[in-house]
Every structure is written in C-alpha cells, then in structure tokens.
PDB file of C-alpha atoms in Angstrom:
ATOM      1  CA  ASP X   1       0.350  -0.088  -0.053  1.00  0.00           C
ATOM      2  CA  SER X   2       1.640   3.518  -1.445  1.00  0.00           C
ATOM      3  CA  GLY X   3      -0.499   5.882   1.019  1.00  0.00           C
ATOM      4  CA  VAL X   4      -2.107   7.327  -2.316  1.00  0.00           C
ATOM      5  CA  THR X   5      -5.896   6.102  -2.363  1.00  0.00           C
ATOM      6  CA  GLN X   6      -8.305   7.739  -5.263  1.00  0.00           C
ATOM      7  CA  THR X   7     -11.832   6.744  -5.354  1.00  0.00           C
ATOM      8  CA  PRO X   8     -13.510   5.601  -7.334  1.00  0.00           C
ATOM      9  CA  LYS X   9     -12.670   2.240  -8.274  1.00  0.00           C
ATOM     10  CA  HIS X  10     -13.941   2.117 -11.453  1.00  0.00           C
ATOM     11  CA  LEU X  11     -16.163   4.230 -13.464  1.00  0.00           C
ATOM     12  CA  ILE X  12     -18.733   3.499 -16.497  1.00  0.00           C
ATOM     13  CA  THR X  13     -19.343   6.175 -17.774  1.00  0.00           C
ATOM     14  CA  ALA X  14     -21.109   7.443 -21.014  1.00  0.00           C
ATOM     15  CA  THR X  15     -19.841   9.411 -23.989  1.00  0.00           C
ATOM     16  CA  GLY X  16     -20.607  13.535 -23.733  1.00  0.00           C
ATOM     17  CA  GLN X  17     -21.242  13.099 -19.302  1.00  0.00           C
ATOM     18  CA  ARG X  18     -18.087  15.019 -17.057  1.00  0.00           C
ATOM     19  CA  VAL X  19     -16.742  12.653 -14.582  1.00  0.00           C
ATOM     20  CA  THR X  20     -14.348  13.429 -11.307  1.00  0.00           C
ATOM     21  CA  LEU X  21     -11.588  11.254 -10.845  1.00  0.00           C
ATOM     22  CA  ARG X  22     -10.139  11.548  -6.433  1.00  0.00           C
ATOM     23  CA  CYS X  23      -7.270  11.843  -5.259  1.00  0.00           C
ATOM     24  CA  SER X  24      -5.870  11.945  -2.208  1.00  0.00           C
ATOM     25  CA  PRO X  25      -1.526  12.262  -1.382  1.00  0.00           C
ATOM     26  CA  ARG X  26       0.840  10.285   1.747  1.00  0.00           C
ATOM     27  CA  SER X  27       0.319  12.167   4.540  1.00  0.00           C
ATOM     28  CA  GLY X  28       2.941  15.357   4.848  1.00  0.00           C
ATOM     29  CA  ASP X  29       3.561  14.833   0.644  1.00  0.00           C
ATOM     30  CA  LEU X  30       2.232  17.993  -1.455  1.00  0.00           C
ATOM     31  CA  SER X  31       3.085  17.643  -4.604  1.00  0.00           C
ATOM     32  CA  VAL X  32       0.145  15.043  -6.797  1.00  0.00           C
ATOM     33  CA  TYR X  33       0.939  14.358 -11.019  1.00  0.00           C
ATOM     34  CA  TRP X  34      -2.661  12.769 -12.837  1.00  0.00           C
ATOM     35  CA  TYR X  35      -1.020  10.072 -15.563  1.00  0.00           C
ATOM     36  CA  GLN X  36      -2.637   8.061 -17.983  1.00  0.00           C
ATOM     37  CA  GLN X  37      -2.209   4.403 -19.087  1.00  0.00           C
ATOM     38  CA  SER X  38      -4.122   3.373 -21.996  1.00  0.00           C
ATOM     39  CA  LEU X  39      -3.565   0.487 -24.344  1.00  0.00           C
ATOM     40  CA  ASP X  40      -2.455   3.048 -27.667  1.00  0.00           C
ATOM     41  CA  GLN X  41      -0.705   5.081 -25.856  1.00  0.00           C
ATOM     42  CA  GLY X  42       1.269   4.474 -22.760  1.00  0.00           C
ATOM     43  CA  LEU X  43       1.528   6.244 -19.402  1.00  0.00           C
ATOM     44  CA  GLN X  44       1.696   9.618 -20.754  1.00  0.00           C
ATOM     45  CA  PHE X  45       1.733  12.125 -17.949  1.00  0.00           C
ATOM     46  CA  LEU X  46      -1.136  15.390 -17.441  1.00  0.00           C
ATOM     47  CA  ILE X  47      -0.736  17.197 -15.183  1.00  0.00           C
ATOM     48  CA  HIS X  48       1.290  18.559 -11.633  1.00  0.00           C
ATOM     49  CA  TYR X  49      -0.133  20.996  -8.775  1.00  0.00           C
ATOM     50  CA  TYR X  50       2.574  21.065  -5.541  1.00  0.00           C
ATOM     51  CA  ASN X  51       0.880  23.483  -2.751  1.00  0.00           C
ATOM     52  CA  GLY X  52      -2.431  24.299  -3.931  1.00  0.00           C
ATOM     53  CA  GLU X  53      -0.360  25.626  -7.863  1.00  0.00           C
ATOM     54  CA  GLU X  54       0.078  24.177 -11.018  1.00  0.00           C
ATOM     55  CA  ARG X  55       3.326  23.477 -12.173  1.00  0.00           C
ATOM     56  CA  ALA X  56       3.737  21.486 -15.248  1.00  0.00           C
ATOM     57  CA  LYS X  57       0.887  20.428 -17.861  1.00  0.00           C
ATOM     58  CA  GLY X  58       1.735  17.253 -19.884  1.00  0.00           C
ATOM     59  CA  ASN X  59      -0.280  15.662 -23.095  1.00  0.00           C
ATOM     60  CA  ILE X  60      -3.381  16.932 -21.374  1.00  0.00           C
ATOM     61  CA  LEU X  61      -6.812  18.130 -23.109  1.00  0.00           C
ATOM     62  CA  GLU X  62      -8.551  21.117 -22.964  1.00  0.00           C
ATOM     63  CA  ARG X  63     -11.561  19.206 -22.100  1.00  0.00           C
ATOM     64  CA  PHE X  64      -9.356  17.575 -18.952  1.00  0.00           C
ATOM     65  CA  SER X  65      -8.572  20.169 -15.982  1.00  0.00           C
ATOM     66  CA  ALA X  66      -7.177  19.652 -12.584  1.00  0.00           C
ATOM     67  CA  GLN X  67      -7.195  21.293  -9.050  1.00  0.00           C
ATOM     68  CA  GLN X  68      -5.744  20.439  -5.862  1.00  0.00           C
ATOM     69  CA  PHE X  69      -7.526  22.219  -3.052  1.00  0.00           C
ATOM     70  CA  PRO X  70      -6.256  23.628   0.771  1.00  0.00           C
ATOM     71  CA  ASP X  71      -6.205  20.127   1.885  1.00  0.00           C
ATOM     72  CA  LEU X  72      -4.080  18.640  -0.533  1.00  0.00           C
ATOM     73  CA  HIS X  73      -6.477  16.260  -1.929  1.00  0.00           C
ATOM     74  CA  SER X  74      -6.525  16.416  -5.850  1.00  0.00           C
ATOM     75  CA  GLU X  75      -9.271  16.264  -8.562  1.00  0.00           C
ATOM     76  CA  LEU X  76      -9.288  15.487 -11.998  1.00  0.00           C
ATOM     77  CA  ASN X  77     -11.637  16.990 -14.061  1.00  0.00           C
ATOM     78  CA  LEU X  78     -12.802  14.998 -17.459  1.00  0.00           C
ATOM     79  CA  SER X  79     -15.022  16.293 -19.699  1.00  0.00           C
ATOM     80  CA  SER X  80     -17.171  15.978 -22.780  1.00  0.00           C
ATOM     81  CA  LEU X  81     -16.295  12.300 -22.692  1.00  0.00           C
ATOM     82  CA  GLU X  82     -15.802  10.235 -25.601  1.00  0.00           C
ATOM     83  CA  LEU X  83     -14.700   6.031 -26.064  1.00  0.00           C
ATOM     84  CA  GLY X  84     -11.068   7.512 -26.295  1.00  0.00           C
ATOM     85  CA  ASP X  85     -10.321   8.251 -23.138  1.00  0.00           C
ATOM     86  CA  SER X  86     -11.578   5.249 -22.034  1.00  0.00           C
ATOM     87  CA  ALA X  87      -8.568   3.950 -19.816  1.00  0.00           C
ATOM     88  CA  LEU X  88      -6.839   4.101 -16.243  1.00  0.00           C
ATOM     89  CA  TYR X  89      -5.745   7.610 -14.263  1.00  0.00           C
ATOM     90  CA  PHE X  90      -3.602   6.860 -11.629  1.00  0.00           C
ATOM     91  CA  CYS X  91      -1.680  10.489  -9.547  1.00  0.00           C
ATOM     92  CA  ALA X  92       0.903  10.042  -7.641  1.00  0.00           C
ATOM     93  CA  SER X  93       2.370  12.064  -5.329  1.00  0.00           C
ATOM     94  CA  SER X  94       6.025  13.249  -4.123  1.00  0.00           C
ATOM     95  CA  VAL X  95       7.077  15.135  -0.927  1.00  0.00           C
ATOM     96  CA  VAL X  96       7.882  18.120  -2.304  1.00  0.00           C
ATOM     97  CA  SER X  97       8.131  19.829  -6.240  1.00  0.00           C
ATOM     98  CA  GLY X  98      11.475  20.627  -7.303  1.00  0.00           C
ATOM     99  CA  ASN X  99      14.114  17.303  -6.521  1.00  0.00           C
ATOM    100  CA  PRO X 100      15.212  14.585  -9.380  1.00  0.00           C
ATOM    101  CA  ILE X 101      15.499  12.296  -7.747  1.00  0.00           C
ATOM    102  CA  GLU X 102      12.654  12.134  -5.555  1.00  0.00           C
ATOM    103  CA  THR X 103      10.324   9.021  -5.935  1.00  0.00           C
ATOM    104  CA  GLN X 104       6.600   8.890  -6.720  1.00  0.00           C
ATOM    105  CA  TYR X 105       4.200   6.750  -4.877  1.00  0.00           C
ATOM    106  CA  PHE X 106       1.181   5.890  -6.885  1.00  0.00           C
ATOM    107  CA  GLY X 107      -2.014   4.936  -6.043  1.00  0.00           C
ATOM    108  CA  PRO X 108      -3.944   2.031  -6.855  1.00  0.00           C
ATOM    109  CA  GLY X 109      -5.498   4.212  -9.975  1.00  0.00           C
ATOM    110  CA  THR X 110      -9.345   4.942 -11.480  1.00  0.00           C
ATOM    111  CA  ARG X 111     -10.228   2.809 -14.873  1.00  0.00           C
ATOM    112  CA  LEU X 112     -13.267   4.584 -16.724  1.00  0.00           C
ATOM    113  CA  LEU X 113     -14.704   2.880 -19.493  1.00  0.00           C
ATOM    114  CA  VAL X 114     -16.777   5.239 -21.825  1.00  0.00           C
ATOM    115  CA  LEU X 115     -19.066   3.933 -23.440  1.00  0.00           C
TER     116      LEU X 115
ATOM    117  CA  GLY U   1      11.496  15.650 -25.832  1.00  0.00           C
ATOM    118  CA  ASP U   2      12.913  12.945 -22.834  1.00  0.00           C
ATOM    119  CA  SER U   3      12.458   9.163 -24.358  1.00  0.00           C
ATOM    120  CA  VAL U   4      12.615   6.011 -23.420  1.00  0.00           C
ATOM    121  CA  THR U   5      12.660   2.695 -25.168  1.00  0.00           C
ATOM    122  CA  GLN U   6      11.926  -0.235 -23.462  1.00  0.00           C
ATOM    123  CA  MET U   7      12.188  -4.381 -25.635  1.00  0.00           C
ATOM    124  CA  GLU U   8       9.451  -5.126 -26.624  1.00  0.00           C
ATOM    125  CA  GLY U   9       6.924  -8.550 -24.964  1.00  0.00           C
ATOM    126  CA  PRO U  10       5.963 -10.057 -24.016  1.00  0.00           C
ATOM    127  CA  VAL U  11       8.915 -11.787 -21.661  1.00  0.00           C
ATOM    128  CA  THR U  12       7.777 -15.082 -21.102  1.00  0.00           C
ATOM    129  CA  LEU U  13      10.626 -17.141 -18.734  1.00  0.00           C
ATOM    130  CA  SER U  14      10.962 -20.038 -16.304  1.00  0.00           C
ATOM    131  CA  GLU U  15      11.675 -20.684 -13.080  1.00  0.00           C
ATOM    132  CA  GLU U  16      15.293 -19.793 -11.999  1.00  0.00           C
ATOM    133  CA  ALA U  17      16.262 -17.841 -15.320  1.00  0.00           C
ATOM    134  CA  PHE U  18      18.483 -14.814 -16.016  1.00  0.00           C
ATOM    135  CA  LEU U  19      16.531 -11.783 -16.293  1.00  0.00           C
ATOM    136  CA  THR U  20      17.457  -9.618 -18.825  1.00  0.00           C
ATOM    137  CA  ILE U  21      15.114  -5.740 -19.951  1.00  0.00           C
ATOM    138  CA  ASN U  22      16.213  -3.619 -22.262  1.00  0.00           C
ATOM    139  CA  CYS U  23      15.599   0.212 -21.718  1.00  0.00           C
ATOM    140  CA  THR U  24      17.947   3.646 -23.949  1.00  0.00           C
ATOM    141  CA  TYR U  25      17.386   7.125 -23.263  1.00  0.00           C
ATOM    142  CA  THR U  26      16.901  10.689 -24.931  1.00  0.00           C
ATOM    143  CA  ALA U  27      17.511  13.042 -22.422  1.00  0.00           C
ATOM    144  CA  THR U  28      18.674  16.603 -21.922  1.00  0.00           C
ATOM    145  CA  GLY U  29      21.318  17.357 -18.467  1.00  0.00           C
ATOM    146  CA  TYR U  30      21.338  13.817 -16.564  1.00  0.00           C
ATOM    147  CA  PRO U  31      17.921  12.258 -15.698  1.00  0.00           C
ATOM    148  CA  SER U  32      17.283  10.516 -12.725  1.00  0.00           C
ATOM    149  CA  LEU U  33      15.923   6.408 -13.995  1.00  0.00           C
ATOM    150  CA  PHE U  34      13.489   4.596 -12.290  1.00  0.00           C
ATOM    151  CA  TRP U  35      12.653   0.690 -12.967  1.00  0.00           C
ATOM    152  CA  TYR U  36       8.540   0.896 -11.834  1.00  0.00           C
ATOM    153  CA  VAL U  37       6.838  -2.506 -12.055  1.00  0.00           C
ATOM    154  CA  GLN U  38       3.392  -2.835 -12.405  1.00  0.00           C
ATOM    155  CA  TYR U  39       1.118  -6.548 -10.298  1.00  0.00           C
ATOM    156  CA  PRO U  40      -1.736  -7.111 -12.567  1.00  0.00           C
ATOM    157  CA  GLY U  41      -4.440  -5.255 -11.169  1.00  0.00           C
ATOM    158  CA  GLU U  42      -2.279  -2.394  -8.459  1.00  0.00           C
ATOM    159  CA  GLY U  43      -0.746   0.786  -9.413  1.00  0.00           C
ATOM    160  CA  LEU U  44       2.238   1.589 -10.461  1.00  0.00           C
ATOM    161  CA  GLN U  45       5.314   0.452  -7.360  1.00  0.00           C
ATOM    162  CA  LEU U  46       9.069   1.980  -7.580  1.00  0.00           C
ATOM    163  CA  LEU U  47      11.596  -0.941  -7.573  1.00  0.00           C
ATOM    164  CA  LEU U  48      15.042   1.152  -8.001  1.00  0.00           C
ATOM    165  CA  LYS U  49      16.446   3.534  -9.461  1.00  0.00           C
ATOM    166  CA  ALA U  50      19.592   5.946 -10.713  1.00  0.00           C
ATOM    167  CA  THR U  51      20.960   8.987 -10.136  1.00  0.00           C
ATOM    168  CA  LYS U  52      23.604  10.134 -11.610  1.00  0.00           C
ATOM    169  CA  ALA U  53      26.274   7.610 -14.159  1.00  0.00           C
ATOM    170  CA  ASP U  54      27.788   5.172 -12.800  1.00  0.00           C
ATOM    171  CA  ASP U  55      24.876   4.509 -10.138  1.00  0.00           C
ATOM    172  CA  LYS U  56      23.539   1.235  -9.302  1.00  0.00           C
ATOM    173  CA  GLY U  57      19.921   0.846  -8.076  1.00  0.00           C
ATOM    174  CA  SER U  58      18.917  -2.824  -6.306  1.00  0.00           C
ATOM    175  CA  ASN U  59      15.852  -3.744  -4.395  1.00  0.00           C
ATOM    176  CA  LYS U  60      14.059  -7.414  -4.300  1.00  0.00           C
ATOM    177  CA  GLY U  61      17.574  -9.055  -6.372  1.00  0.00           C
ATOM    178  CA  PHE U  62      16.854  -6.461  -9.319  1.00  0.00           C
ATOM    179  CA  GLU U  63      19.623  -4.408  -9.964  1.00  0.00           C
ATOM    180  CA  ALA U  64      19.823  -1.537 -13.238  1.00  0.00           C
ATOM    181  CA  THR U  65      23.065   0.529 -13.731  1.00  0.00           C
ATOM    182  CA  TYR U  66      23.080   4.299 -14.947  1.00  0.00           C
ATOM    183  CA  ARG U  67      25.099   4.480 -18.875  1.00  0.00           C
ATOM    184  CA  LYS U  68      25.423   7.265 -19.453  1.00  0.00           C
ATOM    185  CA  GLU U  69      27.491   7.208 -22.372  1.00  0.00           C
ATOM    186  CA  THR U  70      25.115   4.708 -23.500  1.00  0.00           C
ATOM    187  CA  THR U  71      21.887   6.403 -22.054  1.00  0.00           C
ATOM    188  CA  SER U  72      21.026   3.161 -20.741  1.00  0.00           C
ATOM    189  CA  PHE U  73      19.443   1.436 -18.036  1.00  0.00           C
ATOM    190  CA  HIS U  74      18.645  -2.377 -18.547  1.00  0.00           C
ATOM    191  CA  LEU U  75      16.548  -4.244 -16.054  1.00  0.00           C
ATOM    192  CA  GLU U  76      19.042  -7.691 -14.537  1.00  0.00           C
ATOM    193  CA  LYS U  77      17.841 -10.328 -11.720  1.00  0.00           C
ATOM    194  CA  GLY U  78      20.232 -14.127 -11.409  1.00  0.00           C
ATOM    195  CA  SER U  79      17.080 -15.404 -10.485  1.00  0.00           C
ATOM    196  CA  VAL U  80      13.412 -14.492 -11.456  1.00  0.00           C
ATOM    197  CA  GLN U  81      10.268 -16.372  -9.270  1.00  0.00           C
ATOM    198  CA  VAL U  82       7.120 -17.096 -10.445  1.00  0.00           C
ATOM    199  CA  SER U  83       5.850 -14.124  -8.765  1.00  0.00           C
ATOM    200  CA  ASP U  84       8.349 -12.021 -10.162  1.00  0.00           C
ATOM    201  CA  SER U  85       5.267 -11.906 -13.088  1.00  0.00           C
ATOM    202  CA  ALA U  86       4.350  -8.128 -13.997  1.00  0.00           C
ATOM    203  CA  VAL U  87       4.509  -5.239 -16.045  1.00  0.00           C
ATOM    204  CA  TYR U  88       8.407  -3.688 -16.255  1.00  0.00           C
ATOM    205  CA  PHE U  89       8.237   0.339 -16.376  1.00  0.00           C
ATOM    206  CA  CYS U  90      11.345   2.011 -17.227  1.00  0.00           C
ATOM    207  CA  ALA U  91      11.007   5.746 -16.485  1.00  0.00           C
ATOM    208  CA  LEU U  92      13.509   8.974 -16.107  1.00  0.00           C
ATOM    209  CA  SER U  93      13.095  11.851 -14.747  1.00  0.00           C
ATOM    210  CA  GLY U  94      14.379  15.525 -16.066  1.00  0.00           C
ATOM    211  CA  PRO U  95      16.028  18.253 -13.899  1.00  0.00           C
ATOM    212  CA  PRO U  96      14.456  21.651 -15.217  1.00  0.00           C
ATOM    213  CA  THR U  97      13.410  23.220 -17.474  1.00  0.00           C
ATOM    214  CA  ASN U  98      15.032  25.818 -19.767  1.00  0.00           C
ATOM    215  CA  SER U  99      12.523  28.654 -17.897  1.00  0.00           C
ATOM    216  CA  GLY U 100      12.880  27.850 -14.845  1.00  0.00           C
ATOM    217  CA  GLY U 101       9.229  25.675 -14.225  1.00  0.00           C
ATOM    218  CA  SER U 102       9.690  22.811 -12.249  1.00  0.00           C
ATOM    219  CA  ASN U 103       8.815  19.820 -13.937  1.00  0.00           C
ATOM    220  CA  TYR U 104      10.092  16.607 -12.801  1.00  0.00           C
ATOM    221  CA  LYS U 105       7.306  15.318 -14.559  1.00  0.00           C
ATOM    222  CA  LEU U 106       8.623  10.729 -14.986  1.00  0.00           C
ATOM    223  CA  THR U 107       8.019   9.571 -19.204  1.00  0.00           C
ATOM    224  CA  PHE U 108       7.655   6.207 -19.621  1.00  0.00           C
ATOM    225  CA  GLY U 109       8.752   4.180 -21.963  1.00  0.00           C
ATOM    226  CA  LYS U 110       6.225   0.831 -22.248  1.00  0.00           C
ATOM    227  CA  GLY U 111       5.770  -1.755 -20.498  1.00  0.00           C
ATOM    228  CA  THR U 112       7.471  -4.718 -20.755  1.00  0.00           C
ATOM    229  CA  LEU U 113       5.558  -8.167 -19.874  1.00  0.00           C
ATOM    230  CA  LEU U 114       6.889 -10.330 -17.968  1.00  0.00           C
ATOM    231  CA  THR U 115       5.192 -14.152 -17.227  1.00  0.00           C
ATOM    232  CA  VAL U 116       7.891 -16.478 -15.001  1.00  0.00           C
ATOM    233  CA  ASN U 117       6.252 -20.273 -15.317  1.00  0.00           C
ATOM    234  CA  PRO U 118       6.920 -22.687 -12.479  1.00  0.00           C
TER     235      PRO U 118
END
C-alpha cells in the first residue's frame, strides 16, 4: 500500500458525460501528479500540482482539468467524454517539488470506461 | 523531448532463469532513472532508481546500472520467481526546464510484460 488513495476504483459512463476522479496523496506529500495509461499511448503525464498550484502540464486535453485543494487532495475533471478517453488514470504523490530524484508514489488507479 | 525505449514484450521465462529487460533513453542533461513494476490489478511501485552516471540501483534481487555513455538502464535479475510476473516500466525524470519551471514528471517506456512459469 503506497498510502495514495484514489476513488472511485471503477467508473462506467457514456459519451458526452462529465466525471470527477479524486486522489488523496500520502500524508505530508505536497505534490500530486496525474497520469493516463491506455493501450495505445502507454503511460502519459497529464498534469502536476504542488501545494495547490499548477506546476506543469503534459499531454492533457482542454476537456480535462484538475485542481488541488487546501487539504492537498486533488481532483481530475474529465468532460465531454469520448470513447478514446477510456483508460486507467493514476495519481502519484511526492514530498516536495524540486528534486528529480524524488520518488513518486502511485495510487491504485481509477479505471474509466466510456460507452 | 525526453523519451524512453524498452524492449518489446512479452517475455516468458522459466523459474530461476536470468532476466534482462533492455532500456535506453534520450534526454537533455542528466536525468534520474527508475524502474517501476505493476502487478496485475495494482498501481505502479518503485522497484529501483539511480540518480547519476555509474550508479547501481538494486532491490529484491533486481539491479540496473546507469550507463551514460550508452544512455541505458537495463534491468537484470539472476534468478526470477513466479511472483516476479508483472509489467515492468523504465522511466526517467528530467532536470528543471530552461524556462525555470519545475517539472519532474516521469516519462515512461511502453512497459514489458514478464511471465515466469514454474
């Protein structure tokens, strides 16, 4: 158990809908990263938050957004869902933001299926 | 941009066989290198890491050496077990961007599925 929790574990929805994925980092970790894992694209970085502020964006679609709240949990919002958004979404946390050798601890993921 | 290339899988071995999973990278500067493992139905777990050239990361009998001259970080284990069956990901984490931003995102290879048979 990494200490990172993600809810829900599974999510089934329809095209055009909007969903919210939630992540609680390890106690004391200030950074949260979101990744998408799909069969065709592999594991891709989406976005990084540090202590409530957005720090970096990766291959995140404009239909997707995220935020990190004062209690440090984070939410990833996916809207106008398409079939191709079906994937496993991971969040990871680390203590600070500024050290490339820092280990990122991954949650169990949320599996999203868009029908 | 940064990229990681792993050997294509799947890899199927018998118990106690020797394992090598090749990983090469392209990055500016001196990235940190990682191997993560994903067991069926679970998230990713850090297996080992190395932060500078010639460093050797090791854990649970697995080893990998950071080779700057060949830009490689190959994963090895001398004697695999059935419980090692999983997907293995090589990844790198880069230095700060030129714009001064902090971006320690992980760039992953596509993963290698390892199956170990009794």
